[in-house]
Short mmCIF file of C-alpha atoms in Angstrom, two decimals:
data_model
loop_
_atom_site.label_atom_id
_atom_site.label_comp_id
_atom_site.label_asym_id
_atom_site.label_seq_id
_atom_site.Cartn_x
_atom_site.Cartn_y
_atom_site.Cartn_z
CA UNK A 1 0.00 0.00 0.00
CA UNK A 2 3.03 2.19 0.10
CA UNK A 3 4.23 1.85 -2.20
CA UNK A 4 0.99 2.96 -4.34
CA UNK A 5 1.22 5.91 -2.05
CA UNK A 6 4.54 7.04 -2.94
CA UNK A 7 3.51 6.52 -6.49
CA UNK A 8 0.81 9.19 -6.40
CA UNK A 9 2.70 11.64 -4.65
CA UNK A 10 5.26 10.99 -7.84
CA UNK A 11 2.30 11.90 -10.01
CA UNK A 12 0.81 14.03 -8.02
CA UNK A 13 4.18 16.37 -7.89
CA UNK A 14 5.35 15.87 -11.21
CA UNK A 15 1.66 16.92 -12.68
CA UNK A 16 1.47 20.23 -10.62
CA UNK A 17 5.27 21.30 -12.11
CA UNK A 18 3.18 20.12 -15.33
CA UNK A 19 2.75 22.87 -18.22
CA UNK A 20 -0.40 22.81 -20.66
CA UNK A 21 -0.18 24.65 -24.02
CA UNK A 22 -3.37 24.94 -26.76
CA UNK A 23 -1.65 24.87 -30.07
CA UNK A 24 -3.26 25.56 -33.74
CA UNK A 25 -1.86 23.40 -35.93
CA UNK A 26 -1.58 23.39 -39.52
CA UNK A 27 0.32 21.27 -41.75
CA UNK A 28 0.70 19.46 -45.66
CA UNK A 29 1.71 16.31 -46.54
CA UNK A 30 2.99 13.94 -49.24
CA UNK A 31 0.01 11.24 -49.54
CA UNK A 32 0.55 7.61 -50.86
CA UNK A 33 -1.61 4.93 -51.08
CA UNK A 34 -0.72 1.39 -51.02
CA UNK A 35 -2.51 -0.61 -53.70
CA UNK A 36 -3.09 -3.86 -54.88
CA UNK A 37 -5.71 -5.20 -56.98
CA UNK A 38 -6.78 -8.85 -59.33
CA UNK A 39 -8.78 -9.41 -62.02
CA UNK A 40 -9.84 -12.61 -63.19
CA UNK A 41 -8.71 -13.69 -66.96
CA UNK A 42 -12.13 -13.20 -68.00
CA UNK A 43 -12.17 -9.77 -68.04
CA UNK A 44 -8.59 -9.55 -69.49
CA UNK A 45 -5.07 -9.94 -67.59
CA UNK A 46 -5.60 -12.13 -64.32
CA UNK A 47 -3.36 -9.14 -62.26
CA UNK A 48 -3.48 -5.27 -63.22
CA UNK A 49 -0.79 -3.47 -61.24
CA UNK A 50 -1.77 0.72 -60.60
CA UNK A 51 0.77 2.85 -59.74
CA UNK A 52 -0.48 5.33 -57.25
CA UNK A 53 1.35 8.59 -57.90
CA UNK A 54 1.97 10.45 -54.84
CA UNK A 55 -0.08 13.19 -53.61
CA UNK A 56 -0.90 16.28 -51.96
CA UNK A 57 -3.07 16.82 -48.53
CA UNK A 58 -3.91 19.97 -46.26
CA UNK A 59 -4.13 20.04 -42.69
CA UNK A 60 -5.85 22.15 -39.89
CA UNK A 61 -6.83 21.76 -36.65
CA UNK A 62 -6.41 22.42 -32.85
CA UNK A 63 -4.06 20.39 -30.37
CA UNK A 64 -3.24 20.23 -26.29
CA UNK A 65 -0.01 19.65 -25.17
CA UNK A 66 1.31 18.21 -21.30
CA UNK A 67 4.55 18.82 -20.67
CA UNK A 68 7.02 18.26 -18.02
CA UNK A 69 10.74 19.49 -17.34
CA UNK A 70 11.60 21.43 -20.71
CA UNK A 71 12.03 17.76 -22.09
CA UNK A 72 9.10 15.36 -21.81
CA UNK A 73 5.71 16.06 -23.16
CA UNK A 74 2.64 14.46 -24.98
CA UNK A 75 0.26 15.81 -27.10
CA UNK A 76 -3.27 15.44 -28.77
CA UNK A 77 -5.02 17.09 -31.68
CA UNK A 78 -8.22 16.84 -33.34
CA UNK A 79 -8.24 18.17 -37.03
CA UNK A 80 -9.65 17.98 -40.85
CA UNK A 81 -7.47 16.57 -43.76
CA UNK A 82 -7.89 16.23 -47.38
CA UNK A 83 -6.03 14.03 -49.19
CA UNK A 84 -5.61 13.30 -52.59
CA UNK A 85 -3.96 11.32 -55.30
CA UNK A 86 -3.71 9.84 -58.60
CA UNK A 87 -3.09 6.28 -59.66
CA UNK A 88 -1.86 5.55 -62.76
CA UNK A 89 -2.41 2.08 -64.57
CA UNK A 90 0.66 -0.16 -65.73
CA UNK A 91 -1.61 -3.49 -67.44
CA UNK A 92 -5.19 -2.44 -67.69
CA UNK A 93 -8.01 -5.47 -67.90
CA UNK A 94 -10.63 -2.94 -68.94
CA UNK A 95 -11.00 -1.40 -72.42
CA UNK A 96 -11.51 2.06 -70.76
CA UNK A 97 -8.07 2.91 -69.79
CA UNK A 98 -7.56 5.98 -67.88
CA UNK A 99 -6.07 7.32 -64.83
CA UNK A 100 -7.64 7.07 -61.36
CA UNK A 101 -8.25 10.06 -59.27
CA UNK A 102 -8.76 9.21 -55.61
CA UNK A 103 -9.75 12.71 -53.31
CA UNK A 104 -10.60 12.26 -49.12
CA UNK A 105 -12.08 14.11 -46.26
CA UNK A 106 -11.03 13.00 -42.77
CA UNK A 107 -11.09 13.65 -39.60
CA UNK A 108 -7.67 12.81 -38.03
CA UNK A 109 -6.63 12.36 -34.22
CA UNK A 110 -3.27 12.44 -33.63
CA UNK A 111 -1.49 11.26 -30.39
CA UNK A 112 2.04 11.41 -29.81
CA UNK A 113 4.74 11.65 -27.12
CA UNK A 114 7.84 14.19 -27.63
CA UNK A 115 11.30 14.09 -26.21
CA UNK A 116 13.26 17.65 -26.36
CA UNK A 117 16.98 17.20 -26.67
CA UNK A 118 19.16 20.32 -25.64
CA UNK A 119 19.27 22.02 -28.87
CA UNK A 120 15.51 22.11 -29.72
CA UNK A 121 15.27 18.83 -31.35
CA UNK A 122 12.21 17.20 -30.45
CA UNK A 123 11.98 13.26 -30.88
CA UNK A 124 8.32 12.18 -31.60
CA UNK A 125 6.87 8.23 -31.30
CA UNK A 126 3.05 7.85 -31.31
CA UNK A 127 0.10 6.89 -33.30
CA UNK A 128 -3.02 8.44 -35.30
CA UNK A 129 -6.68 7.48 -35.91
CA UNK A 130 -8.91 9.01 -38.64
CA UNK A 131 -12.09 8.33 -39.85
CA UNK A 132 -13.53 9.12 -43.13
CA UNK A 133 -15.85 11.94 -42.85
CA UNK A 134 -17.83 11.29 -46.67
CA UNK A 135 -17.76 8.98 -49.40
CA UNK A 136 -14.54 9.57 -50.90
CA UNK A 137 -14.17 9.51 -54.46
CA UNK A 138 -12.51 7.86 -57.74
CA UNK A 139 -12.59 9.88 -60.40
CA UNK A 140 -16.80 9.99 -60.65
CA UNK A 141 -17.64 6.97 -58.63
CA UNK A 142 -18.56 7.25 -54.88
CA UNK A 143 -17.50 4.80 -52.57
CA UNK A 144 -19.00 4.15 -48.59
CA UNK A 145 -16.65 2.24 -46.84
CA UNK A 146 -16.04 5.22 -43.73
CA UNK A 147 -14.34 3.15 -41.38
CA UNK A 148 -11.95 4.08 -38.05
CA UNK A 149 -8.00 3.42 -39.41
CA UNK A 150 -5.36 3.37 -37.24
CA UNK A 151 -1.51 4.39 -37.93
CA UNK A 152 1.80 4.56 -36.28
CA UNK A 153 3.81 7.70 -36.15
CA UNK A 154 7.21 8.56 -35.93
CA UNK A 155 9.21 12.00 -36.76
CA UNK A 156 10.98 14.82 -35.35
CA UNK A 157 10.64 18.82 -34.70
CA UNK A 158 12.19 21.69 -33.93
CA UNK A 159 10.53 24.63 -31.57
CA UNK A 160 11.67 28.55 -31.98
CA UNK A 161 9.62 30.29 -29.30
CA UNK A 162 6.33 29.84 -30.53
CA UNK A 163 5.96 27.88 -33.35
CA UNK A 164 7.11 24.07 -33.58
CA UNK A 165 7.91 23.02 -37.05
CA UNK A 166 7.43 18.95 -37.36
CA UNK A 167 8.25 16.48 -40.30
CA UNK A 168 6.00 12.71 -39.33
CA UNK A 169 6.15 9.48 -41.59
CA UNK A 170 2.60 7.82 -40.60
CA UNK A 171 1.94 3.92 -41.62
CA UNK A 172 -1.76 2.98 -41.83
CA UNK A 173 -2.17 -0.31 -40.95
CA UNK A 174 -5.95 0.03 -41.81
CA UNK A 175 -7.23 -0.26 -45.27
CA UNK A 176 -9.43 2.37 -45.98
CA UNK A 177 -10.66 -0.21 -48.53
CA UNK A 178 -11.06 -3.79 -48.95
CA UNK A 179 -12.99 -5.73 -51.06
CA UNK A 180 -13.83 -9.28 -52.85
CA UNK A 181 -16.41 -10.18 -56.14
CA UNK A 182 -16.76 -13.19 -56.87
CA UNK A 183 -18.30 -14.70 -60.00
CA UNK A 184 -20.69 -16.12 -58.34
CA UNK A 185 -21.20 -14.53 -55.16
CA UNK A 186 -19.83 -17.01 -53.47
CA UNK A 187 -16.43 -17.84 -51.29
CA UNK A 188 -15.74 -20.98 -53.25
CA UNK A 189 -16.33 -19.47 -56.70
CA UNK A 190 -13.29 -18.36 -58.32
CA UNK A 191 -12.07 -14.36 -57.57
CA UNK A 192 -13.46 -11.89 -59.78
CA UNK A 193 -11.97 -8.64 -58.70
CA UNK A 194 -10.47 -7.99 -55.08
CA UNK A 195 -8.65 -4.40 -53.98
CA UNK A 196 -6.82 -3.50 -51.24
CA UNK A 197 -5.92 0.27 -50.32
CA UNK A 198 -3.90 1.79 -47.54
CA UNK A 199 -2.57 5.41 -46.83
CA UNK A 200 1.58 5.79 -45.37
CA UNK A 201 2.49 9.79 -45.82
CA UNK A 202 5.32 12.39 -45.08
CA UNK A 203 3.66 15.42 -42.81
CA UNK A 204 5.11 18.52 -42.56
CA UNK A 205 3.11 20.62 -40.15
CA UNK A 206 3.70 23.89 -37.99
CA UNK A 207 2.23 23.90 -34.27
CA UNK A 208 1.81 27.61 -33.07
CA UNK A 209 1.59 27.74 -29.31
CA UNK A 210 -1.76 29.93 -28.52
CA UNK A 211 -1.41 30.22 -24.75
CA UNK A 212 0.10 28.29 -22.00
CA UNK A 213 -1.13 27.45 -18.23
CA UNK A 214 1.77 26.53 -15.98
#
């Protein structure tokens, strides 16, 4: 039990030296897609490999930080991102070949933990979850599947008074689309068309520091 104790006093002590900031953040990024896709030898080639070109995304949002002795600190934002991207077919099974356009809205929630070495150099590890906030689109065509994905983050910063300037590499282990047709509808039918889809981007993004409460 007294140990338990003299952990909450720890916590206790080492929240009330504790320093909150409210940050705006804003950022860009350099959006990729993961991509794989089938197509049975009916329809043409049994495997059509698309390229997915990389992309462009914007960034805004608002973001609390905790921090403790100049060095440790965690953070958590809440903001809107749009993404988008083009693909760009190698072996085409249809006779309609053209380039796909792929364009997002999502709501992203990033959490992360920072490590401040001497110089400024901060030393980010965390992860991210966004949700889909509307049918996203390729080229024309709507597609439904808004679904919670999940990523792992990683990067580093630098902080000048104010302003934090941050560069994250972010790997989605969620697809933000999956699917299966089979000829038949049916599991033991043979494959028809499956795709697979997941995001990994480069984030540059500026955190301003709006006001702090020690």
């Amino acid at each position: 039990m007294k140990r338990y104790t003299v952990l909450i006093f720890l916590l206790l002590g080492h929240t009330s030296f504790a320093q909150f900031s409210l940050e705006a953040l804003i950022g860009t990024s350099l959006n990729m897609s993961i991509h794989r896709q089938y197509v049975s030898q009916i329809n043409g080639p049994n495997f059509i490999a698309e390229t997915h070109l990389a992309g462009g995304g914007l960034e805004v949002g608002f973001g609390g930080r905790l921090g403790f002795n100049d060095q440790l600190s965690f953070g958590l934002g809440l903001a809107y991102q749009y993404k988008g991207h083009e693909g760009n077919y190698i072996k085409s099974a249809y006779k309609n070949r053209t380039n796909s356009k792929y364009w997002f809205h999502l709501l992203v929630l990033p959490i992360d933990a920072q490590y401040t070495l001497p110089n400024q150099i901060g030393l980010h590890v965390g992860m991210e979850i966004a949700t889909i906030l509307a049918p996203w689109f390729n080229n024309t065509f709507l597609f439904y599947q808004n679904k919670a994905m999940a990523a792992a983050l990683t990067g580093i910063s630098y902080t000048k008074g104010r302003f934090r300037v941050e560069l994250f590499y972010k790997h989605y282990f969620t697809p933000y689309m999956r699917q299966t047709i089979y000829l038949n509808n049916s599991n033991n039918d043979p494959v028809e068309f499956s795709d697979y889809n997941r995001f990994h981007d480069i984030q540059l993004r500026i955190a301003v520091r709006l006001f702090s409460l020690n």
